[in-house]
Structures are given as C-alpha cells and as structure tokens.
PDB file of C-alpha atoms in Angstrom:
ATOM      1  CA  UNK Y   1      72.352  64.971  88.235  1.00 51.00           C
ATOM      2  CA  UNK Y   2      68.698  64.697  87.319  1.00 53.00           C
ATOM      3  CA  UNK Y   3      67.453  62.548  84.463  1.00 56.00           C
ATOM      4  CA  UNK Y   4      65.280  64.192  81.915  1.00 56.00           C
ATOM      5  CA  UNK Y   5      62.428  62.572  80.114  1.00 54.00           C
ATOM      6  CA  UNK Y   6      61.891  62.487  76.366  1.00 61.00           C
ATOM      7  CA  UNK Y   7      60.430  65.962  76.306  1.00 56.00           C
ATOM      8  CA  UNK Y   8      63.774  67.501  77.342  1.00 55.00           C
ATOM      9  CA  UNK Y   9      62.291  69.517  80.167  1.00 56.00           C
ATOM     10  CA  UNK Y  10      63.538  69.145  83.689  1.00 54.00           C
ATOM     11  CA  UNK Y  11      60.972  68.261  86.319  1.00 54.00           C
ATOM     12  CA  UNK Y  12      59.815  71.218  88.352  1.00 54.00           C
ATOM     13  CA  UNK Y  13      61.010  71.186  91.956  1.00 53.00           C
ATOM     14  CA  UNK Y  14      59.614  73.515  94.578  1.00 52.00           C
ATOM     15  CA  UNK Y  15      61.844  76.577  95.215  1.00 52.00           C
ATOM     16  CA  UNK Y  16      63.540  76.945  98.558  1.00 51.00           C
ATOM     17  CA  UNK Y  17      61.338  78.932 100.906  1.00 53.00           C
ATOM     18  CA  UNK Y  18      63.099  81.869 102.571  1.00 52.00           C
ATOM     19  CA  UNK Y  19      63.003  81.671 106.325  1.00 52.00           C
ATOM     20  CA  UNK Y  20      60.806  84.243 108.034  1.00 53.00           C
ATOM     21  CA  UNK Y  21      63.764  85.574 110.081  1.00 54.00           C
ATOM     22  CA  UNK Y  22      65.905  86.179 106.989  1.00 50.00           C
ATOM     23  CA  UNK Y  23      68.949  84.373 108.502  1.00 53.00           C
ATOM     24  CA  UNK Y  24      69.737  82.405 105.357  1.00 57.00           C
ATOM     25  CA  UNK Y  25      69.695  85.540 103.230  1.00 67.00           C
ATOM     26  CA  UNK Y  26      73.216  86.820 102.503  1.00 70.00           C
ATOM     27  CA  UNK Y  27      73.782  90.433 103.470  1.00 71.00           C
ATOM     28  CA  UNK Y  28      74.476  92.676 100.490  1.00 68.00           C
ATOM     29  CA  UNK Y  29      77.812  94.484 100.412  1.00 67.00           C
ATOM     30  CA  UNK Y  30      77.321  98.254 100.305  1.00 64.00           C
ATOM     31  CA  UNK Y  31      78.197 100.105  97.125  1.00 67.00           C
ATOM     32  CA  UNK Y  32      80.774 102.877  97.328  1.00 60.00           C
ATOM     33  CA  UNK Y  33      78.467 105.108  95.279  1.00 66.00           C
ATOM     34  CA  UNK Y  34      75.859 105.218  98.041  1.00 68.00           C
ATOM     35  CA  UNK Y  35      76.424 108.268 100.213  1.00 66.00           C
ATOM     36  CA  UNK Y  36      76.055 106.506 103.572  1.00 69.00           C
ATOM     37  CA  UNK Y  37      78.155 103.519 102.565  1.00 71.00           C
ATOM     38  CA  UNK Y  38      81.049 105.578 101.219  1.00 69.00           C
ATOM     39  CA  UNK Y  39      82.084 106.890 104.646  1.00 70.00           C
ATOM     40  CA  UNK Y  40      81.810 103.397 106.106  1.00 73.00           C
ATOM     41  CA  UNK Y  41      84.073 101.956 103.370  1.00 72.00           C
ATOM     42  CA  UNK Y  42      86.652 104.729 103.832  1.00 69.00           C
ATOM     43  CA  UNK Y  43      86.699 104.199 107.609  1.00 71.00           C
ATOM     44  CA  UNK Y  44      87.234 100.433 107.175  1.00 72.00           C
ATOM     45  CA  UNK Y  45      90.134 101.044 104.798  1.00 69.00           C
ATOM     46  CA  UNK Y  46      91.732 103.548 107.171  1.00 66.00           C
ATOM     47  CA  UNK Y  47      91.420 101.103 110.060  1.00 65.00           C
ATOM     48  CA  UNK Y  48      93.325  98.520 108.032  1.00 59.00           C
ATOM     49  CA  UNK Y  49      96.153 100.963 107.211  1.00 57.00           C
ATOM     50  CA  UNK Y  50      96.845 102.353 110.699  1.00 52.00           C
ATOM     51  CA  UNK Y  51      99.052 100.590 113.216  1.00 52.00           C
ATOM     52  CA  UNK Y  52      99.380 100.968 116.958  1.00 54.00           C
ATOM     53  CA  UNK Y  53     102.829 100.555 118.458  1.00 49.00           C
ATOM     54  CA  UNK Y  54     102.664  98.594 121.672  1.00 51.00           C
ATOM     55  CA  UNK Y  55     105.184  98.029 124.425  1.00 49.00           C
ATOM     56  CA  UNK Y  56     105.290  94.506 125.798  1.00 49.00           C
ATOM     57  CA  UNK Y  57     106.926  93.736 129.107  1.00 51.00           C
ATOM     58  CA  UNK Y  58     109.210  90.750 128.429  1.00 49.00           C
ATOM     59  CA  UNK Y  59     108.602  87.646 130.508  1.00 50.00           C
ATOM     60  CA  UNK Y  60     111.681  86.711 132.500  1.00 51.00           C
ATOM     61  CA  UNK Y  61     111.408  82.921 132.156  1.00 52.00           C
ATOM     62  CA  UNK Y  62     111.578  82.750 128.319  1.00 53.00           C
ATOM     63  CA  UNK Y  63     114.705  82.680 126.232  1.00 58.00           C
ATOM     64  CA  UNK Y  64     116.001  85.762 124.410  1.00 56.00           C
ATOM     65  CA  UNK Y  65     115.107  84.322 120.993  1.00 57.00           C
ATOM     66  CA  UNK Y  66     111.450  83.874 121.949  1.00 64.00           C
ATOM     67  CA  UNK Y  67     111.295  87.377 123.415  1.00 58.00           C
ATOM     68  CA  UNK Y  68     112.696  88.931 120.252  1.00 60.00           C
ATOM     69  CA  UNK Y  69     110.168  87.055 118.097  1.00 64.00           C
ATOM     70  CA  UNK Y  70     107.344  88.318 120.288  1.00 62.00           C
ATOM     71  CA  UNK Y  71     108.603  91.896 120.147  1.00 59.00           C
ATOM     72  CA  UNK Y  72     109.067  91.802 116.372  1.00 61.00           C
ATOM     73  CA  UNK Y  73     105.555  90.485 115.821  1.00 63.00           C
ATOM     74  CA  UNK Y  74     104.019  93.137 118.076  1.00 59.00           C
ATOM     75  CA  UNK Y  75     105.870  96.123 116.616  1.00 60.00           C
ATOM     76  CA  UNK Y  76     104.407  97.835 113.560  1.00 58.00           C
ATOM     77  CA  UNK Y  77     106.559  98.589 110.555  1.00 65.00           C
ATOM     78  CA  UNK Y  78     106.575 102.247 109.673  1.00 67.00           C
ATOM     79  CA  UNK Y  79     106.639 103.309 106.059  1.00 71.00           C
ATOM     80  CA  UNK Y  80     107.968 106.708 105.156  1.00 70.00           C
ATOM     81  CA  UNK Y  81     107.113 108.566 101.997  1.00 75.00           C
ATOM     82  CA  UNK Y  82     109.837 108.651  99.365  1.00 76.00           C
ATOM     83  CA  UNK Y  83     111.366 112.107  98.883  1.00 73.00           C
ATOM     84  CA  UNK Y  84     112.850 111.272  95.467  1.00 74.00           C
ATOM     85  CA  UNK Y  85     115.867 113.345  96.448  1.00 74.00           C
ATOM     86  CA  UNK Y  86     119.012 111.943  94.854  1.00 76.00           C
ATOM     87  CA  UNK Y  87     121.613 114.537  95.842  1.00 78.00           C
ATOM     88  CA  UNK Y  88     122.792 115.485  99.344  1.00 79.00           C
ATOM     89  CA  UNK Y  89     121.444 118.532 101.151  1.00 80.00           C
ATOM     90  CA  UNK Y  90     124.917 120.066 101.382  1.00 81.00           C
ATOM     91  CA  UNK Y  91     128.184 119.390  99.627  1.00 83.00           C
ATOM     92  CA  UNK Y  92     131.080 117.664 101.377  1.00 82.00           C
ATOM     93  CA  UNK Y  93     133.622 120.187 102.700  1.00 85.00           C
ATOM     94  CA  UNK Y  94     137.016 118.494 102.411  1.00 88.00           C
ATOM     95  CA  UNK Y  95     139.091 121.076 104.299  1.00 90.00           C
ATOM     96  CA  UNK Y  96     137.156 120.769 107.588  1.00 91.00           C
ATOM     97  CA  UNK Y  97     137.213 116.947 107.484  1.00 93.00           C
ATOM     98  CA  UNK Y  98     140.910 116.913 106.608  1.00 94.00           C
ATOM     99  CA  UNK Y  99     141.769 119.105 109.611  1.00 95.00           C
ATOM    100  CA  UNK Y 100     139.787 116.844 111.965  1.00 95.00           C
ATOM    101  CA  UNK Y 101     141.362 113.627 110.599  1.00 95.00           C
ATOM    102  CA  UNK Y 102     144.856 115.152 110.811  1.00 95.00           C
ATOM    103  CA  UNK Y 103     144.187 116.078 114.453  1.00 95.00           C
ATOM    104  CA  UNK Y 104     143.021 112.504 115.223  1.00 95.00           C
ATOM    105  CA  UNK Y 105     146.140 110.983 113.621  1.00 95.00           C
ATOM    106  CA  UNK Y 106     148.488 113.358 115.437  1.00 94.00           C
ATOM    107  CA  UNK Y 107     146.905 112.834 118.858  1.00 94.00           C
ATOM    108  CA  UNK Y 108     146.607 109.060 118.548  1.00 93.00           C
ATOM    109  CA  UNK Y 109     150.047 108.307 117.082  1.00 93.00           C
ATOM    110  CA  UNK Y 110     152.309 110.894 118.761  1.00 89.00           C
ATOM    111  CA  UNK Y 111     154.244 108.412 120.970  1.00 89.00           C
ATOM    112  CA  UNK Y 112     153.693 105.163 119.014  1.00 90.00           C
ATOM    113  CA  UNK Y 113     156.671 103.209 117.634  1.00 90.00           C
ATOM    114  CA  UNK Y 114     156.414 100.850 114.675  1.00 90.00           C
ATOM    115  CA  UNK Y 115     155.035  97.408 115.575  1.00 88.00           C
ATOM    116  CA  UNK Y 116     153.276  95.343 112.922  1.00 84.00           C
ATOM    117  CA  UNK Y 117     151.184  93.383 115.453  1.00 88.00           C
ATOM    118  CA  UNK Y 118     150.031  96.562 117.162  1.00 90.00           C
ATOM    119  CA  UNK Y 119     149.269  98.334 113.876  1.00 90.00           C
ATOM    120  CA  UNK Y 120     146.938  95.587 112.627  1.00 88.00           C
ATOM    121  CA  UNK Y 121     144.559  96.393 115.498  1.00 91.00           C
ATOM    122  CA  UNK Y 122     145.332 100.096 115.624  1.00 93.00           C
ATOM    123  CA  UNK Y 123     144.351 100.590 111.984  1.00 92.00           C
ATOM    124  CA  UNK Y 124     140.849  99.230 112.702  1.00 93.00           C
ATOM    125  CA  UNK Y 125     140.485 101.371 115.819  1.00 94.00           C
ATOM    126  CA  UNK Y 126     141.633 104.477 113.957  1.00 95.00           C
ATOM    127  CA  UNK Y 127     139.192 103.777 111.110  1.00 95.00           C
ATOM    128  CA  UNK Y 128     136.324 103.553 113.629  1.00 95.00           C
ATOM    129  CA  UNK Y 129     137.381 106.785 115.360  1.00 95.00           C
ATOM    130  CA  UNK Y 130     137.666 108.619 112.035  1.00 95.00           C
ATOM    131  CA  UNK Y 131     134.333 107.231 110.857  1.00 94.00           C
ATOM    132  CA  UNK Y 132     132.497 108.488 113.943  1.00 94.00           C
ATOM    133  CA  UNK Y 133     134.234 111.885 113.685  1.00 94.00           C
ATOM    134  CA  UNK Y 134     133.249 112.300 110.028  1.00 93.00           C
ATOM    135  CA  UNK Y 135     129.663 111.210 110.777  1.00 91.00           C
ATOM    136  CA  UNK Y 136     129.477 113.998 113.365  1.00 92.00           C
ATOM    137  CA  UNK Y 137     129.794 116.533 110.515  1.00 90.00           C
ATOM    138  CA  UNK Y 138     126.317 115.432 109.353  1.00 87.00           C
ATOM    139  CA  UNK Y 139     126.895 114.813 105.660  1.00 84.00           C
ATOM    140  CA  UNK Y 140     123.795 112.849 104.680  1.00 81.00           C
ATOM    141  CA  UNK Y 141     123.489 110.749 101.523  1.00 81.00           C
ATOM    142  CA  UNK Y 142     127.210 110.038 101.380  1.00 84.00           C
ATOM    143  CA  UNK Y 143     128.849 106.663 101.726  1.00 86.00           C
ATOM    144  CA  UNK Y 144     131.906 106.698 103.934  1.00 90.00           C
ATOM    145  CA  UNK Y 145     134.898 104.560 103.037  1.00 91.00           C
ATOM    146  CA  UNK Y 146     137.840 104.810 105.437  1.00 94.00           C
ATOM    147  CA  UNK Y 147     141.258 103.270 104.732  1.00 94.00           C
ATOM    148  CA  UNK Y 148     144.080 103.501 107.259  1.00 94.00           C
ATOM    149  CA  UNK Y 149     147.504 102.301 106.090  1.00 93.00           C
ATOM    150  CA  UNK Y 150     150.698 101.958 108.101  1.00 93.00           C
ATOM    151  CA  UNK Y 151     153.867 101.787 105.992  1.00 92.00           C
ATOM    152  CA  UNK Y 152     157.256 100.970 107.505  1.00 91.00           C
ATOM    153  CA  UNK Y 153     160.077 103.192 106.263  1.00 91.00           C
ATOM    154  CA  UNK Y 154     162.811 101.019 104.771  1.00 90.00           C
ATOM    155  CA  UNK Y 155     163.847 103.253 101.861  1.00 88.00           C
ATOM    156  CA  UNK Y 156     161.166 102.011  99.459  1.00 88.00           C
ATOM    157  CA  UNK Y 157     158.690 103.928  97.322  1.00 87.00           C
ATOM    158  CA  UNK Y 158     154.987 103.170  97.379  1.00 87.00           C
ATOM    159  CA  UNK Y 159     151.973 104.163  95.293  1.00 89.00           C
ATOM    160  CA  UNK Y 160     148.454 103.903  96.719  1.00 86.00           C
ATOM    161  CA  UNK Y 161     145.561 103.953  94.254  1.00 85.00           C
ATOM    162  CA  UNK Y 162     141.788 103.640  94.477  1.00 81.00           C
ATOM    163  CA  UNK Y 163     139.196 103.370  91.729  1.00 82.00           C
ATOM    164  CA  UNK Y 164     135.609 104.493  91.886  1.00 79.00           C
ATOM    165  CA  UNK Y 165     132.809 105.606  89.595  1.00 83.00           C
ATOM    166  CA  UNK Y 166     132.947 109.270  90.455  1.00 83.00           C
ATOM    167  CA  UNK Y 167     130.459 112.134  90.267  1.00 83.00           C
ATOM    168  CA  UNK Y 168     132.642 115.233  90.143  1.00 83.00           C
ATOM    169  CA  UNK Y 169     129.775 117.495  91.221  1.00 83.00           C
ATOM    170  CA  UNK Y 170     129.221 115.797  94.617  1.00 83.00           C
ATOM    171  CA  UNK Y 171     131.876 113.143  95.371  1.00 86.00           C
ATOM    172  CA  UNK Y 172     135.118 113.934  97.158  1.00 87.00           C
ATOM    173  CA  UNK Y 173     137.995 112.439  99.102  1.00 91.00           C
ATOM    174  CA  UNK Y 174     140.440 113.435 101.822  1.00 92.00           C
ATOM    175  CA  UNK Y 175     143.930 112.169 102.650  1.00 94.00           C
ATOM    176  CA  UNK Y 176     145.748 112.806 105.919  1.00 95.00           C
ATOM    177  CA  UNK Y 177     149.297 111.712 106.749  1.00 94.00           C
ATOM    178  CA  UNK Y 178     151.281 111.311 109.941  1.00 94.00           C
ATOM    179  CA  UNK Y 179     154.996 110.638 109.483  1.00 93.00           C
ATOM    180  CA  UNK Y 180     157.661 109.523 111.992  1.00 92.00           C
ATOM    181  CA  UNK Y 181     161.206 108.213 111.616  1.00 91.00           C
ATOM    182  CA  UNK Y 182     160.075 104.565 111.358  1.00 91.00           C
ATOM    183  CA  UNK Y 183     156.678 104.622 109.658  1.00 93.00           C
ATOM    184  CA  UNK Y 184     154.097 106.634 107.733  1.00 93.00           C
ATOM    185  CA  UNK Y 185     150.398 106.496 108.653  1.00 94.00           C
ATOM    186  CA  UNK Y 186     148.042 107.354 105.820  1.00 94.00           C
ATOM    187  CA  UNK Y 187     144.280 107.816 106.246  1.00 95.00           C
ATOM    188  CA  UNK Y 188     142.073 107.969 103.144  1.00 94.00           C
ATOM    189  CA  UNK Y 189     138.450 109.029 103.409  1.00 92.00           C
ATOM    190  CA  UNK Y 190     136.389 108.485 100.263  1.00 89.00           C
ATOM    191  CA  UNK Y 191     132.950 110.096 100.207  1.00 85.00           C
ATOM    192  CA  UNK Y 192     130.998 109.096  97.109  1.00 84.00           C
ATOM    193  CA  UNK Y 193     127.390 110.199  96.990  1.00 78.00           C
ATOM    194  CA  UNK Y 194     124.918 107.465  97.960  1.00 72.00           C
ATOM    195  CA  UNK Y 195     122.442 106.660  95.175  1.00 63.00           C
ATOM    196  CA  UNK Y 196     119.609 105.468  97.416  1.00 56.00           C
ATOM    197  CA  UNK Y 197     116.412 107.464  97.125  1.00 46.00           C
ATOM    198  CA  UNK Y 198     114.401 107.908 100.259  1.00 45.00           C
TER     199      UNK Y 198
END
C-alpha cells in the first residue's frame, strides 16, 4: 500500500505500456447480439451438448472391474425427452392373460406330486415363467406382481388376500388355479398401473 502525503493525493505512477504485439491484451468475448458471433456461440453450445458413442476394445491383461470402469467412462449417457404420458397405451386384457397362465400351470404341474421342498423352488420358477409370458403380451406402464402359492390339501379352509391402492380404470388382476388330490396351486398376477412418467 502506498503512503500518501499531507495533500491526500496519491503520487502519479506511469501507466503500463501496452506491448506492440498485443499479447498482454485480453481477448474480448463476443456478444450474442452481434450477427457473426451468434452463430459461433450456438455452434459452441451444440458441441458441448452432443456425445459420440465409442466402442473400446477391452485389454485382455486388466481385471474386469477396471474394464467396466473404462467402458462406463467412455460411453455417453442418452437423455430421452419426457412424454408426460401417465396412462398405458392399451388396457390390460385379463381373459387372454388368464388363459395363458392357466395353460402354464396345467403343463408344468400335470404329473407333480406334493413335496414341500420341491415346491419352494418350483414356485420361484413358475413365477419367472409366468412373468416372462405376461411380458410377452406387451403391456407397457404396468407393474407386474406375481404370487405363486402351493397349498397342501388336509381338509382346511384358506383365505388369500392382497391390498393395493387401486385405479379401477386401468389396474387389474388375474387368478389361475390348478388342483390335484393332494394340493392346490394358485397363481395371482397383479397389474397395477405404473406411475412413472417417461
């Protein structure tokens, strides 16, 4: 900081001389209102928003974790415009899904006897088979909830209940049953409308 004399005025120092080449002079940023600069600004912004998707040949001496990190960093993330569509394109048709699920239960369980150890795995397999069959119908914007129950017949009564916040205009459910002398197989397919916009 400079000291000032009694007069209160700062001593005059010579101004910095600009270099004859103009290297120390800072280049002025173009205004978007200038006709020539506007196209340049728009092109720079478009360059920043576009992505090129590249394929990288994985090196064979690195570990899988390092390869996946390299691939993830090289791949661009695509953004899709939001459609703001909340309802499905077509309504769930319960009768066609019910016929398909009944066919799957009948074909899969026609010669199967009751075995609790077998049924714990079979219920998961049946749920996966039914899920893929229902997905083949192409009902978009529906969540699929599949329950497969095996109940041994010992003279008892049973009530099965499910609760859901339901939209009666779009949501639906299907139940299919396969019954033998020793057990009852019950498949429940709940199809509430998905509330994700996209």
